[in-house]
Coordinates of C-alpha atoms and ligand atoms in Angstrom, one line a residue:
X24 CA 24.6 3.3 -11.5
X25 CA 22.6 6.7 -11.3
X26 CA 20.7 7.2 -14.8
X27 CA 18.7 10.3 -14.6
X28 CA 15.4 9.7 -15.6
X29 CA 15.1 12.6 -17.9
X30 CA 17.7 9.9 -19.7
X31 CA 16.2 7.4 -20.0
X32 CA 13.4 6.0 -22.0
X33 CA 9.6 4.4 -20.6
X34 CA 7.2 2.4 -22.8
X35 CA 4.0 0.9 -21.6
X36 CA 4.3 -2.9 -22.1
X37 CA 1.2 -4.0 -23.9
X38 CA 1.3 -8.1 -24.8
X39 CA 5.2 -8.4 -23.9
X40 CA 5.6 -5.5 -26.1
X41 CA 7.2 -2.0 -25.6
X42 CA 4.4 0.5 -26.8
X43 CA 4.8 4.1 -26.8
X44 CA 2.4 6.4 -25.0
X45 CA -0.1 8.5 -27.3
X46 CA 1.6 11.3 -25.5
X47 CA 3.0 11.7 -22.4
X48 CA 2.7 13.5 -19.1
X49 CA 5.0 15.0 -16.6
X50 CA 6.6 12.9 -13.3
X51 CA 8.1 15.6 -11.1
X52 CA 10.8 15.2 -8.4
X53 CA 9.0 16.4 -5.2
X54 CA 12.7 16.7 -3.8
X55 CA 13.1 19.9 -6.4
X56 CA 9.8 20.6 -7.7
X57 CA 11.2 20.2 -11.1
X58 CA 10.3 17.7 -14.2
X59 CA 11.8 14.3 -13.5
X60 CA 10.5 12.2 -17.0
X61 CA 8.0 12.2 -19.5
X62 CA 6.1 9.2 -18.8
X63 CA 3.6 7.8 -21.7
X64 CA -0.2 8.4 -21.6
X65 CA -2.6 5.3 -21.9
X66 CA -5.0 5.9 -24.5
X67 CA -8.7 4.4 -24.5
X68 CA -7.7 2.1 -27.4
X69 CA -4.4 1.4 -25.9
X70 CA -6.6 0.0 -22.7
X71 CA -8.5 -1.9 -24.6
X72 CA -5.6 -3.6 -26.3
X73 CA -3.6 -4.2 -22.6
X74 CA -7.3 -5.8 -21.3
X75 CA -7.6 -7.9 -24.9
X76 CA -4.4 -8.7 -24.1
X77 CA -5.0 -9.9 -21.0
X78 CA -8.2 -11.6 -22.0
X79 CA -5.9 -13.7 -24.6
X80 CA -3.1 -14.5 -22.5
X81 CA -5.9 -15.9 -19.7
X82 CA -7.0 -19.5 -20.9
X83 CA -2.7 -20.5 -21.2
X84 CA -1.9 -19.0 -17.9
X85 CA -4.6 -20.6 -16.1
X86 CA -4.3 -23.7 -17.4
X87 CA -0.4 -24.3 -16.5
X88 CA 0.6 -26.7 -13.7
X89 CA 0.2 -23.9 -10.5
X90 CA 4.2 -25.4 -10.3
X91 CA 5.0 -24.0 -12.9
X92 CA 3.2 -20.8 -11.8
X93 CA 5.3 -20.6 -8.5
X94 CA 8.8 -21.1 -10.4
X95 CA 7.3 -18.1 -12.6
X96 CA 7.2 -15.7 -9.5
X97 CA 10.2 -16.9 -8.4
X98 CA 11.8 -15.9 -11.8
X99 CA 10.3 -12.7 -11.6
X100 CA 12.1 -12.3 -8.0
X101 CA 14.8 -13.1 -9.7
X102 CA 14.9 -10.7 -12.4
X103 CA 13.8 -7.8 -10.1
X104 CA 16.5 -8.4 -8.1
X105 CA 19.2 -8.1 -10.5
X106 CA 17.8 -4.5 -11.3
X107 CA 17.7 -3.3 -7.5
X108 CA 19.7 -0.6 -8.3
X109 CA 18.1 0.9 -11.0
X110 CA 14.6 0.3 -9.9
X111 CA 15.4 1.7 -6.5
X112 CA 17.2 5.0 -8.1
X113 CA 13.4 5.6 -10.1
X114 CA 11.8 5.2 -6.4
X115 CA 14.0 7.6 -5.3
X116 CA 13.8 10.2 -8.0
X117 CA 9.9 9.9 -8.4
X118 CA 8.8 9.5 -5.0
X119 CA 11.3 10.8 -2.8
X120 CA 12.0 8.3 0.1
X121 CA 15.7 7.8 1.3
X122 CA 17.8 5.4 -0.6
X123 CA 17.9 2.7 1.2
X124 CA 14.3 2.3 2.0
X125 CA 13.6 2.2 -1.5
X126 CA 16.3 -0.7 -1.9
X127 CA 14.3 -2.4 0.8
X128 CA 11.1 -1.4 -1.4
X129 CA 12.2 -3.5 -4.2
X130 CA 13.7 -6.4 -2.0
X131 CA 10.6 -6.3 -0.6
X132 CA 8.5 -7.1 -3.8
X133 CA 11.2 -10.1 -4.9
X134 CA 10.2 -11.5 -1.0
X135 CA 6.7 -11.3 -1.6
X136 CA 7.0 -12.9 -4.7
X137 CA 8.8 -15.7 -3.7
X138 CA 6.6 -16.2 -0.4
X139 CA 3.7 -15.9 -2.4
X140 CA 4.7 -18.9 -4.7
X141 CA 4.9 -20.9 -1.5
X142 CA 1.4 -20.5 -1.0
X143 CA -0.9 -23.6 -1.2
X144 CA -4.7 -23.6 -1.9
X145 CA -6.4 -27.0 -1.4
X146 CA -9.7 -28.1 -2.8
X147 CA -12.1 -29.4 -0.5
X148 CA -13.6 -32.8 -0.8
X149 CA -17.5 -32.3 0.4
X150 CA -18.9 -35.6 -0.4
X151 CA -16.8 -39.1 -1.9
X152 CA -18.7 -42.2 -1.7
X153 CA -20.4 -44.3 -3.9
X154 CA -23.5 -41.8 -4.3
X155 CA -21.1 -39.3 -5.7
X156 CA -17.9 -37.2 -5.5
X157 CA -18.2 -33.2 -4.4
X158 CA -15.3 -30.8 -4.4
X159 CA -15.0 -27.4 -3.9
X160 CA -12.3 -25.6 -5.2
X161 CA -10.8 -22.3 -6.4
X162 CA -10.4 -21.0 -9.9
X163 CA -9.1 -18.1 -11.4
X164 CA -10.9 -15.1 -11.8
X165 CA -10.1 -13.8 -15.4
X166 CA -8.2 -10.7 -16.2
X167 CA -7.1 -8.1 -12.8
X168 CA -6.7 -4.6 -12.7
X169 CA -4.3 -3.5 -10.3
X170 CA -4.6 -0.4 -9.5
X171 CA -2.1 1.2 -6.5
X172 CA -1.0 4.7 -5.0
X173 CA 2.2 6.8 -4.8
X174 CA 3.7 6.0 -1.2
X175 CA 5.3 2.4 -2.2
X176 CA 5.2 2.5 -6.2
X177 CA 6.2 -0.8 -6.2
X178 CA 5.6 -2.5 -2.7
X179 CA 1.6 -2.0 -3.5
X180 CA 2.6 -4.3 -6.6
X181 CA 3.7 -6.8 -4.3
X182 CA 0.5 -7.2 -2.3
X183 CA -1.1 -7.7 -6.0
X184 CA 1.2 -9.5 -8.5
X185 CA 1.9 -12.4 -6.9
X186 CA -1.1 -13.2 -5.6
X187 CA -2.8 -12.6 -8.4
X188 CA -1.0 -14.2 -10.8
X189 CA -0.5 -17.6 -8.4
X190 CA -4.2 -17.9 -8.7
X191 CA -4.5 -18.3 -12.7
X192 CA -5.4 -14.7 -13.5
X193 CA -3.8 -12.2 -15.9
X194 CA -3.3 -8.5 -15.0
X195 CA -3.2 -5.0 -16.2
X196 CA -1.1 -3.3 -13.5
X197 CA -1.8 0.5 -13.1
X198 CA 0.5 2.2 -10.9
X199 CA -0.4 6.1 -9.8
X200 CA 0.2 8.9 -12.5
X201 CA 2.5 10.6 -9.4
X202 CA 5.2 7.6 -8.9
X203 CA 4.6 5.6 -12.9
X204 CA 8.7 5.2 -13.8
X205 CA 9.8 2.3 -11.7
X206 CA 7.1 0.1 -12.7
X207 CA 6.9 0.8 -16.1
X208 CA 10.5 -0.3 -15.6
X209 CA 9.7 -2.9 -14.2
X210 CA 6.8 -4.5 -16.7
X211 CA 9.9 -4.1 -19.2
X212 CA 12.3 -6.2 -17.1
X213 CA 9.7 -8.8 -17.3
X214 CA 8.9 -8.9 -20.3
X215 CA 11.1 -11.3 -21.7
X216 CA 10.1 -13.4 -18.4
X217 CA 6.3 -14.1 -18.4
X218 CA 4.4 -15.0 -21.5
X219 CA 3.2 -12.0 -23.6
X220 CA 0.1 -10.4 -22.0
X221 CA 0.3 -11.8 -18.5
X222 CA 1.5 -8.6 -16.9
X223 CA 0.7 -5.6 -19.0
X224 CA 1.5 -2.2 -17.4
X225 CA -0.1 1.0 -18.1
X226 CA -0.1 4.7 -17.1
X227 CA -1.9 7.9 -17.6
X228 CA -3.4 10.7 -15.7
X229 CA -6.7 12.0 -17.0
X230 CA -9.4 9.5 -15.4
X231 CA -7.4 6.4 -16.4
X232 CA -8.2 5.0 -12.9
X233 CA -12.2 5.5 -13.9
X234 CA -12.1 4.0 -17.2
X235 CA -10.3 0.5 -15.6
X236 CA -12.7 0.3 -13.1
X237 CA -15.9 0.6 -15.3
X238 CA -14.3 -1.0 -17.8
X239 CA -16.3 -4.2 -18.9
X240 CA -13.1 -6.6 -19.9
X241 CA -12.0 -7.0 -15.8
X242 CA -13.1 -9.6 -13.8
X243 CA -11.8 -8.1 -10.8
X244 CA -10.1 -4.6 -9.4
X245 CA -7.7 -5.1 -6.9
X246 CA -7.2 -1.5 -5.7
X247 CA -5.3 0.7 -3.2
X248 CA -6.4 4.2 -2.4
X249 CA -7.7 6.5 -0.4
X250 CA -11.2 6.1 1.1
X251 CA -13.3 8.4 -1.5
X252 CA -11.2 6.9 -4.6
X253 CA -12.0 3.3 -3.6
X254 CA -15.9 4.5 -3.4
X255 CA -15.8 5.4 -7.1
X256 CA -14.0 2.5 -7.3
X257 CA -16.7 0.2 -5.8
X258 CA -19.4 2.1 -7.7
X259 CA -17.6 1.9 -10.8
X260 CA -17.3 -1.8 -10.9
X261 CA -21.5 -2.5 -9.8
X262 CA -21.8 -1.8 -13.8
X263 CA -20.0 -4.9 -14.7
X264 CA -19.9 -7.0 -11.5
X265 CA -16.3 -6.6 -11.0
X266 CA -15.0 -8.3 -7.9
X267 CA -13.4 -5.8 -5.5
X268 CA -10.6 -5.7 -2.9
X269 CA -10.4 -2.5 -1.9
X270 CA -7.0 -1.3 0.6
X271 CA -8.5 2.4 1.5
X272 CA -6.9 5.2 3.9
X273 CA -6.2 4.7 7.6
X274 CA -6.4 6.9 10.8
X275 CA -4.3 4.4 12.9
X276 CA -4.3 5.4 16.8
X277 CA -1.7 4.2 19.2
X278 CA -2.2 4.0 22.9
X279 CA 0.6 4.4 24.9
X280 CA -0.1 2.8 28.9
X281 CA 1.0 4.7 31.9
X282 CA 3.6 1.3 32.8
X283 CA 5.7 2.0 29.0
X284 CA 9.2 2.3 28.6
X285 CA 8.7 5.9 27.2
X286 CA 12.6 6.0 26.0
X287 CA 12.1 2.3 24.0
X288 CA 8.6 3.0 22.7
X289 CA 9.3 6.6 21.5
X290 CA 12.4 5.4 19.4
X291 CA 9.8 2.8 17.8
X292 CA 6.6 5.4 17.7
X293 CA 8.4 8.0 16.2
X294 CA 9.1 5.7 13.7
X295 CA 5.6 4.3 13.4
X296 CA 4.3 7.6 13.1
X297 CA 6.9 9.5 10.5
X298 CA 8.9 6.6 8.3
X299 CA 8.4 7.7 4.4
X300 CA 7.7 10.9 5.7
X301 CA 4.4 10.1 7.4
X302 CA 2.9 8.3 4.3
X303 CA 2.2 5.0 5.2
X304 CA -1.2 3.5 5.1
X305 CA -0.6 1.7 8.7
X306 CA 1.5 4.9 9.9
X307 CA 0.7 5.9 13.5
X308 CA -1.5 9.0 12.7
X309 CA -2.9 9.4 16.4
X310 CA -1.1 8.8 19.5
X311 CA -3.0 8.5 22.7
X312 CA -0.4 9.3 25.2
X313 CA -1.8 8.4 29.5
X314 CA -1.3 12.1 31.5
X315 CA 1.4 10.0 33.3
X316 CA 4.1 9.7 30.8
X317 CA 3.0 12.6 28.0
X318 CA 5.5 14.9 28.7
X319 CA 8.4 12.7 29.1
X320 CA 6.7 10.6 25.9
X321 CA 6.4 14.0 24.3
X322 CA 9.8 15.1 24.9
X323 CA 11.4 11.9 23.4
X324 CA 9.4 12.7 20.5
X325 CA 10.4 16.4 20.0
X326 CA 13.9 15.3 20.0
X327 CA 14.0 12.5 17.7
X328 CA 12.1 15.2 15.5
X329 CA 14.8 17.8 15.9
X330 CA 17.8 15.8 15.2
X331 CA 16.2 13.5 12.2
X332 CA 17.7 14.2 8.5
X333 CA 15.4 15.6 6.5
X334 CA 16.7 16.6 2.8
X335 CA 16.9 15.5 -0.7
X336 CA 17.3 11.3 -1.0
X337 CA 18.8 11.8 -4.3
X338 CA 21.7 13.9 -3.4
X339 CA 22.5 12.6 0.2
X340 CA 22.5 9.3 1.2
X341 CA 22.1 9.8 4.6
X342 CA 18.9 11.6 4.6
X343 CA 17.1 9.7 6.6
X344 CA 13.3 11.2 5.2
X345 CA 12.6 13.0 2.6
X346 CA 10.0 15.2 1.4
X347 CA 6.2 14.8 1.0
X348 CA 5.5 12.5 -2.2
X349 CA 3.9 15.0 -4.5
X350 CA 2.4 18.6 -4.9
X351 CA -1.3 16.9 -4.2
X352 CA -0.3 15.7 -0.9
X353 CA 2.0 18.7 0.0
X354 CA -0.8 21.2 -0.1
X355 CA -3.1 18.6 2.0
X356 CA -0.7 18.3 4.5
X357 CA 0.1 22.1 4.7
X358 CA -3.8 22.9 4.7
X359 CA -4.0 20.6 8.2
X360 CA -0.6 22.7 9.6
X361 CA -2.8 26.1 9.1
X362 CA -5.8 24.5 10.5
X363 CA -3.5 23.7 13.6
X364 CA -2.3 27.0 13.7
X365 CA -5.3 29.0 13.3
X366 CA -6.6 27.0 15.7
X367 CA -3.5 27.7 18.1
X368 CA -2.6 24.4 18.7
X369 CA 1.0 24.1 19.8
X370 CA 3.6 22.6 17.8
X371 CA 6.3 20.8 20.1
X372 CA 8.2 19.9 16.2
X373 CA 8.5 21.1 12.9
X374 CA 5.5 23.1 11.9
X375 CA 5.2 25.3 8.5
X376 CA 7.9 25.3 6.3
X377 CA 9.5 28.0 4.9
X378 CA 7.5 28.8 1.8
X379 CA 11.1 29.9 0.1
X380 CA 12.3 26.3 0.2
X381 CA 12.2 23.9 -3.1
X382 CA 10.8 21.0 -3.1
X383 CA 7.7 19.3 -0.7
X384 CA 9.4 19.6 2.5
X385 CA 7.6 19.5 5.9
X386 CA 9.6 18.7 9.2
X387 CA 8.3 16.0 11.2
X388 CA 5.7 18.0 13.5
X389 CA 4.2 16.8 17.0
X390 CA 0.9 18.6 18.0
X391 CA 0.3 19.3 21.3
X392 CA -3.0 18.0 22.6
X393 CA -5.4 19.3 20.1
X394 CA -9.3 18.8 21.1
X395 CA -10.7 15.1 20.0
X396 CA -12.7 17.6 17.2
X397 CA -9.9 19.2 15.4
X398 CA -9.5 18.0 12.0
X399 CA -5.5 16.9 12.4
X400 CA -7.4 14.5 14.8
X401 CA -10.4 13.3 12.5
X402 CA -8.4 13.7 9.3
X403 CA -5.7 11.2 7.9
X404 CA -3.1 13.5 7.2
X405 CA -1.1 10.4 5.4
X406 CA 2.1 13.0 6.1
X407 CA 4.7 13.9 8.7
X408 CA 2.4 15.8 11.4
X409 CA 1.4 13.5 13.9
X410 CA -1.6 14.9 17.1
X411 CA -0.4 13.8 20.7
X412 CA -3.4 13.5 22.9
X413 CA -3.6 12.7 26.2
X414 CA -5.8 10.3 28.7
X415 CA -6.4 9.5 32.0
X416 CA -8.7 7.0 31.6
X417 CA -7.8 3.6 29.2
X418 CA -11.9 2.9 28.4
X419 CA -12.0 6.8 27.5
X420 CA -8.7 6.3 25.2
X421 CA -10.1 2.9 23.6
X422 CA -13.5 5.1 23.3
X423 CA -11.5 8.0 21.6
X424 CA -9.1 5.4 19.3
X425 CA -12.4 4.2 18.3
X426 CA -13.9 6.8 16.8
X427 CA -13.2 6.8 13.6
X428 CA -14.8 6.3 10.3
X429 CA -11.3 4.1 9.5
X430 CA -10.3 0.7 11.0
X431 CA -6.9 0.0 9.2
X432 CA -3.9 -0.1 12.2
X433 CA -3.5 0.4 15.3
X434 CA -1.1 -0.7 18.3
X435 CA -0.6 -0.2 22.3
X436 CA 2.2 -0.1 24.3
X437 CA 3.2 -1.1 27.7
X438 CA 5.7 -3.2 30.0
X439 CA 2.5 -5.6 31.1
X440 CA 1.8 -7.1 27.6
X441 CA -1.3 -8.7 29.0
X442 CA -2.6 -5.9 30.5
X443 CA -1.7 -4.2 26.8
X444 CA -3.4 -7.2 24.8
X445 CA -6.2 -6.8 26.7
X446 CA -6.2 -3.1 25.2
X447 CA -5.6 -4.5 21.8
X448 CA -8.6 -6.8 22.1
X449 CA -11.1 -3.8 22.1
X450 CA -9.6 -1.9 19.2
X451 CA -11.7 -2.0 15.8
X452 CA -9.1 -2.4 12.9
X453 CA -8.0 -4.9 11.0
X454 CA -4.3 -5.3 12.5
X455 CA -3.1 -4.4 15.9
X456 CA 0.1 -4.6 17.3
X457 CA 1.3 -4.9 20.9
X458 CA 4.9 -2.9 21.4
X459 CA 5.5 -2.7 17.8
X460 CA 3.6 -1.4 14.5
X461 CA 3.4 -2.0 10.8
X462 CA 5.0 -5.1 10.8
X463 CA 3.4 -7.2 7.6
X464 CA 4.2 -10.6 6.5
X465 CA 3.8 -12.6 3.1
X466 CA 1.6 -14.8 4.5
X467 CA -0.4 -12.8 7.1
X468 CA -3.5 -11.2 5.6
X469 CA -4.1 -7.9 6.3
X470 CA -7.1 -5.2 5.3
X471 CA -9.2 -2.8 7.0
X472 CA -12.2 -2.3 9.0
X473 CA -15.1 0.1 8.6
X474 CA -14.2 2.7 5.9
X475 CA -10.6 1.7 5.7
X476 CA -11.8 -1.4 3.2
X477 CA -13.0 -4.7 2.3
X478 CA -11.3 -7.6 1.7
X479 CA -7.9 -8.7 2.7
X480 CA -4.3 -8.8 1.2
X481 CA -1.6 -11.4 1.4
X482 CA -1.9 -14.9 3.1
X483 CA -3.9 -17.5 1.6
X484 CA -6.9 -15.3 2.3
X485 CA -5.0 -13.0 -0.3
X486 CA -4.7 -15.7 -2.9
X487 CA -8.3 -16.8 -2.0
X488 CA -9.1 -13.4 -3.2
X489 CA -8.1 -13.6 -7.1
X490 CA -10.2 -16.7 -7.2
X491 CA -13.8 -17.8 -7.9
X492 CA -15.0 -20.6 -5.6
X493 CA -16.7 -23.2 -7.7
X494 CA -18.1 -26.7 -6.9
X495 CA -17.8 -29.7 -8.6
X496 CA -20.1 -32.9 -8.4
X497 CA -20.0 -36.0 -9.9
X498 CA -23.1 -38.8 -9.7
X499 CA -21.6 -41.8 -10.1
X500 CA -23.6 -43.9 -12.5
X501 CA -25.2 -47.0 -11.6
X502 CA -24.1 -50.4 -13.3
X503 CA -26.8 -51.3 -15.5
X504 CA -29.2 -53.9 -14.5
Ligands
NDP24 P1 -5.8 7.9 -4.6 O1 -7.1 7.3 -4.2 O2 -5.8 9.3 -5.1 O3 -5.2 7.0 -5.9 C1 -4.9 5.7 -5.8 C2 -4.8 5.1 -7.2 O4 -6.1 5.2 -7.8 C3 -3.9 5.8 -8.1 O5 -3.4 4.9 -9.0 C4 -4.9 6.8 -8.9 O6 -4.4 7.2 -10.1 C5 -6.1 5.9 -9.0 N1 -7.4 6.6 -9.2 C6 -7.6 7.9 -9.0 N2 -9.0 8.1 -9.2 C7 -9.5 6.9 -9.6 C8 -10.8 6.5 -9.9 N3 -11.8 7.4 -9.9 N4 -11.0 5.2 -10.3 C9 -10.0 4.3 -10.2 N5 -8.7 4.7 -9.9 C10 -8.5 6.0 -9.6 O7 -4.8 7.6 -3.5 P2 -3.3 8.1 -3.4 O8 -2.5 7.7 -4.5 O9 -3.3 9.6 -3.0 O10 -2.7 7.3 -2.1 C11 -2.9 7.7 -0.8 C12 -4.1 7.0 -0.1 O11 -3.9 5.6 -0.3 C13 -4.2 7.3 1.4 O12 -5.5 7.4 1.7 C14 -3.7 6.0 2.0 O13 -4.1 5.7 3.3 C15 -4.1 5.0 1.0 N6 -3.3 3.8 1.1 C16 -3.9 2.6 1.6 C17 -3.2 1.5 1.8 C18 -3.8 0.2 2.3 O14 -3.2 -0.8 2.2 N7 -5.0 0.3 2.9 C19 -1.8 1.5 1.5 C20 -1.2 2.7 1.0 C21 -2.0 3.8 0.8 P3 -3.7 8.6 -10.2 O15 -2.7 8.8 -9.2 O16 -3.2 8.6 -11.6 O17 -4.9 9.6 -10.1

């Protein structure tokens, strides 16, 4: 059922509690442009009593049976998915993707959860003879901030909460002051379902972000961002030591071989490049196209562009995207669209909207072969405006793919697939695809390269990172004489 969210109510949950804000702050609809919800403001104090909180709930929660951890995740799953509905129609309203992706959103974080609970860590046994016994194994951390962006309010949760909570540790969930309504929601549906202070979920605009991460009572920030946040991020958390996993922005670049299937990879790419309106961390952002197939690849694209749905999620179920996230990212996006166009780079889609419209909508665009230099090229645009450029050459288009302070995604496509994984092979980022893109699983890690981030996500590597590896050794005594 469809509750506006101007109706309904959102409390941070502090130590299984429901805690009003010290004020609130506006979450707009960036379908309208208008108001959406007052969400509640995080105070200083109100931190410190969600890390205390934390801190207290720590020494139970690690010390349970990690059984008894994994049936809690699976509870959560549970519980999230008996409010798909309503957490999905917050998604909608507050960040503005089509209906049924945000379903899948929130399926998404009960799968995660409950593939994360079947993930094992063993200790290692070094040494066990009669000199003595040595094992290394993991423990929890302590108390994690999670701190995530607007694009997938609550699919960046599901990269952190299970995972984190697996491992032993407690957390203090942040989601972004844009998209803050379906998780609050959702630290109140759990409330009743973890042990007070576990999970404690907080929001605010106003540095919140900068206070978690150099704030002393975390033992770790697991955080998901853009590139310059996640340096504050990292130098905010040298004052206490923090650990760091740090998910940063992407510039992902797609090759496209002269042997594709230009009709099947187009239907995929276009895809790749503008699902959730472009704002995808792993999104195509660059497509290397060989002079062979560009204009037949380019005028797959151009039409896929032109008969999309693009509208408002919440009044028509069939849109199929809808507008950029936020004011922020709107003007970002429109500031690259001038630069194209001042520049006199062609659009083949889409292009500036009509500044009369409501609402953050952008059509999706194709450029036409701007120069390697221009900054729709350099930039990430993390929007719907994707560069076509084209090669003759595949070292020059590995070359080209390559340059680039980010390493998050990229992918190649082509009918000879070992001809294409030979491509992939040479490609710096931390996940590349042959013939498809973005796919992610519960238990493959993922992360980025070069400025696109350290450290991983999901997998056991992504457990592995909410723990402290410690080592344990025993001398046997010897009988006495
Ligand atoms: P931001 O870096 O602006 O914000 C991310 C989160 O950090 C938000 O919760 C934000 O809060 C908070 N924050 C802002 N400033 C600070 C600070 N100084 N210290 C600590 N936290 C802070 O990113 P966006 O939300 O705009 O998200 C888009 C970016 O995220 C893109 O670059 C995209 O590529 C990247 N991204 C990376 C992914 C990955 O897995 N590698 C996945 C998805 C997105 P608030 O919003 O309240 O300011």
């Amino acid at each position: 059922m469809h509750i506006p969210a101007r109706d309904q109510k959102f409390t941070l949950t502090i130590d299984g509690l429901p805690v009003e804000g010290a004020t609130t702050f506006d979450v707009t609809n960036p379908a309208t442009g208008q108001v959406l919800a007052a969400a509640p403001q995080c105070s200083t104090d109100q931190l410190d009593e969600a890390v205390a909180a934390a801190r207290t709930a720590f020494p139970a929660w690690a010390a349970l049976p990690v059984e008894r951890r994994r049936q809690y995740l699976r509870t959560m799953a549970d519980t999230i998915d008996t409010h798909t509905e309503m957490l999905a129609d917050l998604v909608v309203q507050e960040q503005g993707k089509p209906r049924g992706v945000a379903r899948t959103e929130v399926a998404g974080l009960g799968y995660w959860l409950r593939a994360t609970a079947g993930i094992t860590v063993l200790d290692t046994v070094n040494q066990d003879d009669e000199e003595r016994r040595s094992v290394t194994r993991q423990v929890p951390l302590g108390v994690v901030a999670a701190i995530t962006p607007w694009n997938y309010p609550l699919g960046q949760a599901s990269f952190k909460l299970g995972p984190a909570l697996l491992a032993g540790n407690t957390v203090v969930l942040k989601p972004s002051a844009f998209t803050p309504l379906a998780n609050l929601k959702l630290g109140e549906i759990l409330r009743d379902v973890l042990p007070p202070g576990v999970l404690n979920v907080i929001t605010g605009t106003g540095g919140l972000g900068s206070r978690i991460t150099s704030h002393p009572g975390f033992d770790k920030i697991s955080f998901t961002g853009s590139t310059p946040t996640g340096r504050s991020v990292m130098a905010g958390a040298a004052t206490t030591m923090a650990r760091v996993t740090l998910e940063l922005g992407g510039n992902d670049a797609a090759i496209v071989l002269p042997d594709v299937h230009v009709k099947q990879a187009a239907a995929q790419l276009f895809w790749a490049a503008f699902a959730n309106t472009g704002q995808i961390c792993l999104a195509t952002k660059r497509l290397y196209v060989h002079a062979d197939v560009y204009d037949d690849m380019a005028r797959e694209l151009a039409d896929l562009a032109a008969t999309v749905t693009v509208g408002d999620p919440g009044q028509d179920e069939d849109v199929e995207l809808g507008p950029v996230s936020n004011l922020r990212q709107y003007r970002t996006v429109l500031d690259l669209l001038h630069d194209c166009r001042d520049h006199g780079y062609a659009f083949l889609s889409g292009g500036l909207p009509d500044p009369e419209t409501a609402g953050y909508f952008i059509r999706p665009t194709l450029v036409d072969n701007p120069p390697d230099s221009a900054r729709i090229v350099r930039e990430e645009q993390f929007g719907p405006v994707l560069p076509l450029l084209k090669y003759t050459d595949t070292a020059d288009a590995i070359a080209r793919a390559n340059d680039s302070e980010y390493g998050l995604g990229a992918s190649v496509w082509g009918t000879d697939t070992e001809a294409a994984h030979r491509v992939a092979q040479r490609l710096q980022a931390g996940t590349v695809w042959v013939n498809e893109s973005m796919h992610l699983h519960p238990h493959v890690p993922f992360g980025g390269h070069k400025q696109s981030g350290i450290g991983v996500e999901s997998g056991l590597a992504g457990v592995l990172a909410f723990t402290n590896t410690q080592t344990l050794t025993v001398k046997h005594t010897q009988p006495q004489a």
